[in-house]
Short mmCIF file of C-alpha atoms in Angstrom, two decimals:
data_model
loop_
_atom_site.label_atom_id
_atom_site.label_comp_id
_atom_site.label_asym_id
_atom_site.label_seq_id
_atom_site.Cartn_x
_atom_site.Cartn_y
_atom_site.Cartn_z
CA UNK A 16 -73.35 -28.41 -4.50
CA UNK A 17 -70.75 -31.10 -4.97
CA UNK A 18 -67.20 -29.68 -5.38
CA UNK A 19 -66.67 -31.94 -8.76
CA UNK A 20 -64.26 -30.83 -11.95
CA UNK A 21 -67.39 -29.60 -14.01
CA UNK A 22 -68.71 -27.35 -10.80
CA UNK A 23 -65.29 -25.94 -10.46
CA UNK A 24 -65.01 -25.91 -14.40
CA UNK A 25 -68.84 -23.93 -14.30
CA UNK A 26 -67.58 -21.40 -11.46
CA UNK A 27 -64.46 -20.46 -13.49
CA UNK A 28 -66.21 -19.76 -16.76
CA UNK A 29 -68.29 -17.73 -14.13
CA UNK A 30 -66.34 -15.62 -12.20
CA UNK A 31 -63.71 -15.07 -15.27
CA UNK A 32 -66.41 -13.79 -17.50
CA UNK A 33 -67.58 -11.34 -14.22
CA UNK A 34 -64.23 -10.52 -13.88
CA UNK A 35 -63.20 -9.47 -17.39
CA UNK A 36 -67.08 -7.53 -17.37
CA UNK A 37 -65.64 -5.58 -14.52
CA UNK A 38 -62.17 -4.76 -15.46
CA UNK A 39 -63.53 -3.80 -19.07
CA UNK A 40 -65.85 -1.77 -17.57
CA UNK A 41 -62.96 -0.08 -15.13
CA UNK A 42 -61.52 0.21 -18.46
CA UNK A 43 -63.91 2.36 -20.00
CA UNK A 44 -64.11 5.13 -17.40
CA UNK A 45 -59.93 4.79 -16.87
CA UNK A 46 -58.49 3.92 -20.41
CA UNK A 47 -55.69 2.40 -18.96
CA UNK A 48 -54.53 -0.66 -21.62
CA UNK A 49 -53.42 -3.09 -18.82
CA UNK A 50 -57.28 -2.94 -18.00
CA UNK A 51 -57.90 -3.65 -21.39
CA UNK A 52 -55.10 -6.54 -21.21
CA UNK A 53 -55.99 -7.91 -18.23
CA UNK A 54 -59.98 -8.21 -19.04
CA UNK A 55 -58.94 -9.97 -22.10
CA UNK A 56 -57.18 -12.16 -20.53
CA UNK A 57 -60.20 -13.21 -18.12
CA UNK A 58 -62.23 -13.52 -20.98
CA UNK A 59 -60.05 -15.95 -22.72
CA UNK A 60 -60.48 -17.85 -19.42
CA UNK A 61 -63.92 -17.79 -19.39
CA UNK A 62 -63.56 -19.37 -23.11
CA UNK A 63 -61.44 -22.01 -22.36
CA UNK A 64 -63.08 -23.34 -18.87
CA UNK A 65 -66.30 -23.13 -21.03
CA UNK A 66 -64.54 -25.40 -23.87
CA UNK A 67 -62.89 -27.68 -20.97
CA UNK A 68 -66.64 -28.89 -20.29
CA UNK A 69 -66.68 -30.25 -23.58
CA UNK A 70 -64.13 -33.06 -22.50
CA UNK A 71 -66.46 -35.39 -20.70
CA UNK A 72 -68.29 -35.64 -24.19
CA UNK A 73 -65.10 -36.92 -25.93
CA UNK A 74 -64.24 -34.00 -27.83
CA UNK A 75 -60.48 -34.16 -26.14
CA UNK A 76 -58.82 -31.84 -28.78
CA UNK A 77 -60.83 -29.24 -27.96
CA UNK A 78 -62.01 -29.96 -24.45
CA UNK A 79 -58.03 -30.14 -23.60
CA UNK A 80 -55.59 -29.11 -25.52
CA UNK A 81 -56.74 -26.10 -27.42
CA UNK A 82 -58.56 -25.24 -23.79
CA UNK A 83 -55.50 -25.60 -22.22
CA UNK A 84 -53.61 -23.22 -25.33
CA UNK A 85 -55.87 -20.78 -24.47
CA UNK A 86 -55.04 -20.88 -20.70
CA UNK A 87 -51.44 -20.05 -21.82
CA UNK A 88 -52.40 -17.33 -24.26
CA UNK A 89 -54.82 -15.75 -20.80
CA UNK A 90 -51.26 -15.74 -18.72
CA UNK A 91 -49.79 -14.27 -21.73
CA UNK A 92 -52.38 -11.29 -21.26
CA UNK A 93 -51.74 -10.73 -17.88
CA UNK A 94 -47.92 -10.56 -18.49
CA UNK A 95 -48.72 -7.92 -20.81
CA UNK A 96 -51.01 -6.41 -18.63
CA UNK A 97 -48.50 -6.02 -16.29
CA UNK A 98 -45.83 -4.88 -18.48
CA UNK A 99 -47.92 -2.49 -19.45
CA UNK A 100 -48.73 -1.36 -16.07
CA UNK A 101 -44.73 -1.24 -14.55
CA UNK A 102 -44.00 0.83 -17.95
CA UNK A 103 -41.78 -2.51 -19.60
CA UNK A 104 -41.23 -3.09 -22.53
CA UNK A 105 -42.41 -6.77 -23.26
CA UNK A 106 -39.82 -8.39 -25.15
CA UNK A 107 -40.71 -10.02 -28.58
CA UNK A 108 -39.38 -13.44 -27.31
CA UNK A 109 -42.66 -13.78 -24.87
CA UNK A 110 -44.61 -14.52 -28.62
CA UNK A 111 -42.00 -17.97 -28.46
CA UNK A 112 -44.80 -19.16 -26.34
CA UNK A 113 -47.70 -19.39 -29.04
CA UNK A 114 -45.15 -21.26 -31.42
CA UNK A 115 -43.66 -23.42 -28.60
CA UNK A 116 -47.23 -24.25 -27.85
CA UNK A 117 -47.96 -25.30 -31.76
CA UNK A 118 -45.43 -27.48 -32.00
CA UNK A 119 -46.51 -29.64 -28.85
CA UNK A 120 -49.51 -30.86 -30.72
CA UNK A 121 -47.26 -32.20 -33.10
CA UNK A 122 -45.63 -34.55 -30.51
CA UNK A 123 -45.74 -38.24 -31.80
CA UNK A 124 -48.24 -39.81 -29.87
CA UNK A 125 -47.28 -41.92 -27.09
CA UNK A 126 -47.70 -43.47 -23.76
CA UNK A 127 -46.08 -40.36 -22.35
CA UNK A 128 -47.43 -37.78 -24.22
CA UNK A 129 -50.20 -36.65 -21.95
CA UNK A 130 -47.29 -36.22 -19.02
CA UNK A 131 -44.90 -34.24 -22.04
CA UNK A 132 -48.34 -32.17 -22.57
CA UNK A 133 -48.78 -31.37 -19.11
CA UNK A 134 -45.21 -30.81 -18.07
CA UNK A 135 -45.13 -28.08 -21.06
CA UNK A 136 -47.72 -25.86 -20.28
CA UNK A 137 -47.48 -26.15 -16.90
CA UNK A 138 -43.92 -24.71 -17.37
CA UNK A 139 -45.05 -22.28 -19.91
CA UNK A 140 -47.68 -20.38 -17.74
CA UNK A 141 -45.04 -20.71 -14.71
CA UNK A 142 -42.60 -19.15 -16.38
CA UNK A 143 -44.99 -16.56 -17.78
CA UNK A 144 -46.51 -16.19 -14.44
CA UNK A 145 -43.56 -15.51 -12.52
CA UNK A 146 -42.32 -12.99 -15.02
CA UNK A 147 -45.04 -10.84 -14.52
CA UNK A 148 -44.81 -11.17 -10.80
CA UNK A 149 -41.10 -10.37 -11.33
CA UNK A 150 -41.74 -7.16 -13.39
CA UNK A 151 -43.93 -5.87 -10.55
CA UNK A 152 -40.84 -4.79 -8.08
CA UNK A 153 -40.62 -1.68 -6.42
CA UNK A 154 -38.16 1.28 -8.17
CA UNK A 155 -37.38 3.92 -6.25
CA UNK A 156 -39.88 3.36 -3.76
CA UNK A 157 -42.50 0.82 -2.05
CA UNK A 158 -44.69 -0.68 -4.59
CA UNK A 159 -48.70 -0.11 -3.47
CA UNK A 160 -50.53 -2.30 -1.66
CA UNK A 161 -52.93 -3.45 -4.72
CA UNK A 162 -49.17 -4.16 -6.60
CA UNK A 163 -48.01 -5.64 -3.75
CA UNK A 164 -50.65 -7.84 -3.65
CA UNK A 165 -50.67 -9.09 -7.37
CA UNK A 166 -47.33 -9.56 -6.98
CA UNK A 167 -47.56 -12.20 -4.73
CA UNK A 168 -50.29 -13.80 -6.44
CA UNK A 169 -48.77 -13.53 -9.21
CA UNK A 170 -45.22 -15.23 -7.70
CA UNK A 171 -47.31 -17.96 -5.60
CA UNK A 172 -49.25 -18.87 -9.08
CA UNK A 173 -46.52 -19.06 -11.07
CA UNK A 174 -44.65 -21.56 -8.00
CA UNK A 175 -47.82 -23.57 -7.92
CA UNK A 176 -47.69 -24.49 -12.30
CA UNK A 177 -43.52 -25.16 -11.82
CA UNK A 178 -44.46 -27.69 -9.19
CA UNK A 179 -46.84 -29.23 -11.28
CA UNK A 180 -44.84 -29.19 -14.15
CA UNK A 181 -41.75 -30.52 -11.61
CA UNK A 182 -44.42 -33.35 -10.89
CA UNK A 183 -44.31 -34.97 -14.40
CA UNK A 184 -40.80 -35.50 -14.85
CA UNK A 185 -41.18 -37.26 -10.99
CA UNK A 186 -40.94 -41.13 -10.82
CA UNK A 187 -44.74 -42.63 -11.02
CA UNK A 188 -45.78 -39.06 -11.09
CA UNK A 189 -47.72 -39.69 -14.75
CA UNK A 190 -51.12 -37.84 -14.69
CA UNK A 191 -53.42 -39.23 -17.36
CA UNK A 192 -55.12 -35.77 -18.67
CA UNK A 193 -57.93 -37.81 -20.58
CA UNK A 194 -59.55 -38.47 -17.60
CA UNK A 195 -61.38 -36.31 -15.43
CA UNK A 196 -61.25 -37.27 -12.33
CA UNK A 197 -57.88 -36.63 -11.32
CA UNK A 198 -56.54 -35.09 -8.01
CA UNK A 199 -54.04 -32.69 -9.64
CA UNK A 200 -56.72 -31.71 -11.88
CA UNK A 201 -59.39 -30.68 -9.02
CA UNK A 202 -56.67 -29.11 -6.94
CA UNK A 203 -55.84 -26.87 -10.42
CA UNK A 204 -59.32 -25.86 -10.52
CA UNK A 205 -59.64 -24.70 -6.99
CA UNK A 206 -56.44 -23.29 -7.12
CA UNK A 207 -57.29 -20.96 -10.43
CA UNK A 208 -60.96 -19.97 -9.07
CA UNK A 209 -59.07 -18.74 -5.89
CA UNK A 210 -56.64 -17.16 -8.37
CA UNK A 211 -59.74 -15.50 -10.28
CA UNK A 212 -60.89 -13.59 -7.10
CA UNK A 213 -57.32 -12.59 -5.65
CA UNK A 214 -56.35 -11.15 -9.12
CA UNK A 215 -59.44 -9.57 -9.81
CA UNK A 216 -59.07 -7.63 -7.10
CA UNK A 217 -55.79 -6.71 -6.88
CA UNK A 218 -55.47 -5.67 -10.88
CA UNK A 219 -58.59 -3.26 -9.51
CA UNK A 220 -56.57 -2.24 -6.70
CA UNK A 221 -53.42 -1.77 -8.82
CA UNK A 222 -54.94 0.16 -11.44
CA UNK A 223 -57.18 2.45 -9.02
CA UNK A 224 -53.91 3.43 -7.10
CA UNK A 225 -52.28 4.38 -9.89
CA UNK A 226 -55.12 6.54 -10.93
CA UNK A 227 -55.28 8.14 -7.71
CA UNK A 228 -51.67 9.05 -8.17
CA UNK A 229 -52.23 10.66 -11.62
CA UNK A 230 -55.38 12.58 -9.88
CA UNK A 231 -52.67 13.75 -6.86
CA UNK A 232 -50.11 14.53 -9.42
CA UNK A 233 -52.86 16.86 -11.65
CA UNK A 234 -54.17 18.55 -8.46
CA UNK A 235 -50.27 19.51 -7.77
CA UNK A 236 -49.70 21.12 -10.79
CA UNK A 237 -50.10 24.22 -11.78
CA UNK A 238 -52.87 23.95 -14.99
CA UNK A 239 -51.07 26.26 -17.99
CA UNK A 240 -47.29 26.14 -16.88
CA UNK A 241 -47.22 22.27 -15.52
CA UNK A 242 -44.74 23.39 -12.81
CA UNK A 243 -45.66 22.90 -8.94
CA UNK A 244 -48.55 24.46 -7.57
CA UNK A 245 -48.67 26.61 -4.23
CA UNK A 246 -49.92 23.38 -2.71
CA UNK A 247 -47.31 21.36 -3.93
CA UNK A 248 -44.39 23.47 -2.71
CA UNK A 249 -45.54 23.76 0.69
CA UNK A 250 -45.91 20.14 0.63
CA UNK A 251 -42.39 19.39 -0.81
CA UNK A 252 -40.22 22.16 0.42
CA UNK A 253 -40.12 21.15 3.69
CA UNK A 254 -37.59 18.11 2.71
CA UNK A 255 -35.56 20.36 0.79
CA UNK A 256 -34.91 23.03 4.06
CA UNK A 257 -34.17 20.28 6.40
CA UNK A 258 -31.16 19.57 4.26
CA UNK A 259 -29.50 23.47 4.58
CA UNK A 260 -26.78 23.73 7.01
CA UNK A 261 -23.53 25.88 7.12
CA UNK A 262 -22.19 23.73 5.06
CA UNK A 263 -24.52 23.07 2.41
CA UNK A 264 -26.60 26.04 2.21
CA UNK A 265 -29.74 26.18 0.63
CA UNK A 266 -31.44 29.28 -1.39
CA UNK A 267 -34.88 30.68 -2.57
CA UNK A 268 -35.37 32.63 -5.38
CA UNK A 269 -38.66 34.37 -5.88
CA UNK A 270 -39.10 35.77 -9.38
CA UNK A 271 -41.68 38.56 -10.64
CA UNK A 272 -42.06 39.38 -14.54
CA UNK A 273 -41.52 43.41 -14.70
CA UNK A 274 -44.54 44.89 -16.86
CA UNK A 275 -46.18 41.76 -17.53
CA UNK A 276 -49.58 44.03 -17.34
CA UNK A 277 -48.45 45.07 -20.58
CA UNK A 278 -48.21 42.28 -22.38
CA UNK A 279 -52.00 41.34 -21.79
CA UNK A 280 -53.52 44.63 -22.37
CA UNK A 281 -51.27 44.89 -25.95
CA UNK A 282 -51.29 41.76 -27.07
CA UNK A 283 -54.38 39.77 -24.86
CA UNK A 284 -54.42 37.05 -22.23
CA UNK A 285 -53.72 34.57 -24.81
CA UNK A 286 -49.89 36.35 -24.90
CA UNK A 287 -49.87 36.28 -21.69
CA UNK A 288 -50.12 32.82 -20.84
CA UNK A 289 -47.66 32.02 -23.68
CA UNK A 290 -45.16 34.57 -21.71
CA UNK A 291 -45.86 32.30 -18.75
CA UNK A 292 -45.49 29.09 -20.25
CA UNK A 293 -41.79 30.49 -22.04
CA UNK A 294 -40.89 31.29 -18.25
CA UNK A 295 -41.65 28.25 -16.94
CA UNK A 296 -39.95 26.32 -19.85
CA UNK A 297 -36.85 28.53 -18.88
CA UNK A 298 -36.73 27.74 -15.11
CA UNK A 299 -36.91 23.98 -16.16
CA UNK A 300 -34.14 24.36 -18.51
CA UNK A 301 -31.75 26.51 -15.81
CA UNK A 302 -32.30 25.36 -12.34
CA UNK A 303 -29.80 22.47 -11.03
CA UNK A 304 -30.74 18.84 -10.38
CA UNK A 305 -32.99 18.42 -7.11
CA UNK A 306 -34.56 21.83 -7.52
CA UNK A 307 -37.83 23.08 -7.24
CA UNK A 308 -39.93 25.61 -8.95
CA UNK A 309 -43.44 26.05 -8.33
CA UNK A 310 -45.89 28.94 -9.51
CA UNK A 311 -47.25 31.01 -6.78
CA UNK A 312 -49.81 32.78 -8.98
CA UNK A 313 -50.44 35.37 -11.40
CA UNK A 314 -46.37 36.06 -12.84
CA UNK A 315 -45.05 34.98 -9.76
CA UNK A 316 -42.44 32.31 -9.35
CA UNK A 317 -40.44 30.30 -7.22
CA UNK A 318 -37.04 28.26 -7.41
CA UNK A 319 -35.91 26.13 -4.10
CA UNK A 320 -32.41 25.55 -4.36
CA UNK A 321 -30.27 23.42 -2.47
CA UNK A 322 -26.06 22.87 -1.88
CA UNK A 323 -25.23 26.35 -3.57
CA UNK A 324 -23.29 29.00 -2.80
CA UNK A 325 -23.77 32.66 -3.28
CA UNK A 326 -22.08 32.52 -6.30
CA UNK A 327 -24.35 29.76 -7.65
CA UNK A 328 -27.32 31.73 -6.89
CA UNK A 329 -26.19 34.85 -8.94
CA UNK A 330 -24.68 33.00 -11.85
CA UNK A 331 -28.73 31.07 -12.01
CA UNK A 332 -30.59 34.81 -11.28
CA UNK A 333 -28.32 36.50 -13.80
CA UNK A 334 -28.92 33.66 -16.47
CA UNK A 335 -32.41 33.18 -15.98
CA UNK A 336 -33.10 37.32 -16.67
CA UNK A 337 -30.54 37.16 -19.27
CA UNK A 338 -32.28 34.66 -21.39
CA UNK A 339 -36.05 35.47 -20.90
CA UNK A 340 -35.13 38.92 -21.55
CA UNK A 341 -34.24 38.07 -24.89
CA UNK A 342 -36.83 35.92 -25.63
CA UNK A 343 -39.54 38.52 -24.14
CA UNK A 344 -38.22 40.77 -26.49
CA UNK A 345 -38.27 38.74 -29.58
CA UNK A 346 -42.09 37.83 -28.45
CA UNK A 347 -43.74 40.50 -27.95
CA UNK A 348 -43.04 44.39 -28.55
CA UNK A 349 -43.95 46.48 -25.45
CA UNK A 350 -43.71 50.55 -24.76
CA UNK A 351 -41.47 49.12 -21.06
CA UNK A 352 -39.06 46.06 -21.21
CA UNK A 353 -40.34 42.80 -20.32
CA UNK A 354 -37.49 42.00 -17.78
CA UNK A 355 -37.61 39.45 -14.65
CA UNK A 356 -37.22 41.40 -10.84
CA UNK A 357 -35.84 38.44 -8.73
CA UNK A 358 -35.51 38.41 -4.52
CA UNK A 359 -32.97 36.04 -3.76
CA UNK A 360 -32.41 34.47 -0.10
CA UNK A 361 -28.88 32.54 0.79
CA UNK A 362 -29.86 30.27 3.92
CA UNK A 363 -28.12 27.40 6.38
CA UNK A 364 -31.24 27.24 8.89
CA UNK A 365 -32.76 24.14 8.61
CA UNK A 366 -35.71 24.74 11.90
CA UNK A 367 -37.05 27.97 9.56
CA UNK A 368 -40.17 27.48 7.86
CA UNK A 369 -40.97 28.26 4.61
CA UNK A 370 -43.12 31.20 5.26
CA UNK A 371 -40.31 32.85 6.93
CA UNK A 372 -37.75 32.56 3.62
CA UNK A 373 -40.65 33.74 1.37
CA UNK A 374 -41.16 36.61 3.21
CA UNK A 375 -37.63 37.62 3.34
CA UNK A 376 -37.42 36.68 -0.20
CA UNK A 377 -40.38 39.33 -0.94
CA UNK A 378 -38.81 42.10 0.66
CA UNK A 379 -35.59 41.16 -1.49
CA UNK A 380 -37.86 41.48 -4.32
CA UNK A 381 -39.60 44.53 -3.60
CA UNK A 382 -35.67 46.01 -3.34
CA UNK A 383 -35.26 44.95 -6.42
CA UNK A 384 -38.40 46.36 -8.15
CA UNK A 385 -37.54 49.52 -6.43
CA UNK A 386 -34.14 49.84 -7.54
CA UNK A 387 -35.23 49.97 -11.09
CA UNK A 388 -36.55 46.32 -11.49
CA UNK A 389 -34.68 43.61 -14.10
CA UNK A 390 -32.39 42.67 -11.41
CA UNK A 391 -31.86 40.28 -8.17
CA UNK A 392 -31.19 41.60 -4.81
CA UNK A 393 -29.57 38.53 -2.68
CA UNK A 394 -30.11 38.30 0.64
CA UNK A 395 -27.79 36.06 2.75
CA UNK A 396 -28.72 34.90 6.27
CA UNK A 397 -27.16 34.50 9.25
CA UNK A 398 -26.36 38.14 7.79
CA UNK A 399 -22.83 37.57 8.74
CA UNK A 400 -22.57 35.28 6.03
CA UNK A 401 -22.43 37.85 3.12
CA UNK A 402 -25.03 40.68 4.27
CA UNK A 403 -26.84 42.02 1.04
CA UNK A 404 -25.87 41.49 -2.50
CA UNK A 405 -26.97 42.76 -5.69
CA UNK A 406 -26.72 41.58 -8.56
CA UNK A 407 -27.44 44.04 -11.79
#
């Protein structure tokens, strides 16, 4: 096969039309819109390579300028795409590009209009390129490989069309777009087939990562309250003990609801999840900035503090019963109060394990439920630092 303009033209209509197939296709199983963006854009490709073959019959309007539009309106896509995928808001200005476009076929025509043509776009897909490699930079943490990977396809792309638009404003650097069988022109084709393949598969690779993160994130939640799971706090705790020392101590609260039983055999299940779900809300709305609470199962709930004092611990424990009290109450009517039984455990041992401060914690708790329950029994370890507290 001879590597001529219409071969390269034939495998870009190609591969873009597989490619949007496949991200449409990822698309319909994932719903993600930058899928949906993104396969667009490859099919607006496919389009224009297929209306760039018409050149070599004469039909130059069509064969290269609106072709070459729609090239600009396929980057347009995949800045979307992406803005889409890094949660950006696109800014209206990015529509400029269809008007800016417009207006260059109203250029007086000239000996240097094909070079004015070609310096344009070029620019306009750079700049449109690079943006959307731009947008794609890590916040708060490393980006994935598939992002990482677009990114720099994304960046190198976008470098490759300033170049070329650099190249028409260069001295005997004029490029005579009517013809076909121009360098710059072959080199752009085998340039954007490789660029077909690369971002094919890292928009996959993006996209698939960031469903796997949704699937890790589901599997560590808990299902009805959306707080951690079991899982996830043994997963994430151990980050938050390493930071507890003497002088930053560090506290677990386990919390039990006092005659939940009641609730579901008076008023159904149905009551009782909505009893959960009014906790949880609760211990999202009261615990500090860089806590943790997690359901352990059934009514049973945890809160993994860090930096507070004993003080801190009580003043969280005492508001936390105060206000689901009240709203148990105005909930549901029960023969026993609805209260909260908390075990509370004050700690500046970073080597202990978790295991070890829930256990401690449960024997707190058990204190508490035996001392007449709606109350938290703080524990503070090394016991010298405060011994046992209770808090009614």
């Amino acid at each position: 096969m001879v590597l001529d303009p219409f071969t390269m033209l034939v495998l870009t209509a190609a591969m873009a039309a597989a490619s949007a197939l496949y991200l449409a296709a990822e698309w319909s199983s994932v719903r993600e819109r930058s899928l949906l963006l993104w396969s667009s854009g490859f099919a607006v490709i496919a389009v224009g390579s297929a209306l760039a073959l018409l050149r070599s019959r004469g039909f130059v309007l069509v064969g290269i300028w609106f072709s070459n539009g729609l090239l600009i309106v396929a980057h347009w896509l995949f800045l979307a795409g992406v803005a889409r995928f890094a949660r950006v808001p696109l800014r209206r200005v990015w529509w400029l590009l269809a008007v800016v476009w417009l207006a260059m076929l109203f250029l007086p025509d000239g000996p240097w209009w094909s070079k004015a043509m070609l310096g344009i776009q070029s620019l306009l897909i750079a700049v449109t390129t690079l943006r959307a490699g731009l947008l794609l930079r890590p916040h708060g943490g490393a980006l994935s490989m598939g992002a990482a990977q677009l990114r720099i396809v994304l960046l190198g792309h976008g470098l490759f069309y300033l170049a070329k638009a650099a190249s028409t404003v260069t001295l005997d650097a004029f490029v005579n777009l009517a013809s076909f069988r121009g360098t710059v022109i072959l080199v752009s084709l085998v340039e954007g087939v490789m660029l077909i393949m690369l971002l094919a598969m890292s928009m996959t690779g993006t996209e698939r990562h960031r469903r796997e993160q949704r699937i890790a994130k589901i599997a560590a939640r808990d299902p009805l309250t959306r707080l951690a799971n079991r899982r996830a706090l043994h997963l994430r705790a151990p980050a938050l003990l390493e930071q507890a020392s003497p002088a930053n101590p560090g506290a677990l609260l386990l919390i039990d609801i006092d005659h939940f039983k009641q609730v579901n055999d008076l008023h159904g299940h149905d009551a009782g999840d909505r009893l959960l779900v009014a906790l949880s809300d609760l211990l999202r709305a009261v615990m500090p900035r860089g806590a943790l609470a997690a359901r352990l199962g059934g009514d049973e709930f945890v809160i993994l503090l860090r930096g507070v004092s004993d003080a801190d611990a009580q003043a969280l424990g005492r508001d936390l019963r105060e206000a689901f009290g009240q709203q148990a109450r105005a909930m549901f009517a029960t023969p026993e109060p609805v209260s909260l039984s908390i075990g509370a455990i004050l700690f500046d041992r970073p080597e202990m394990e978790l295991s070890h401060w829930l256990k401690q914690a449960d024997e707190a708790l058990y204190a508490s439920k035996r001392k007449g329950r709606d109350r938290m029994e703080l524990v503070s370890f090394p016991p010298g630092a405060g011994g046992l507290a209770a808090m009614f």
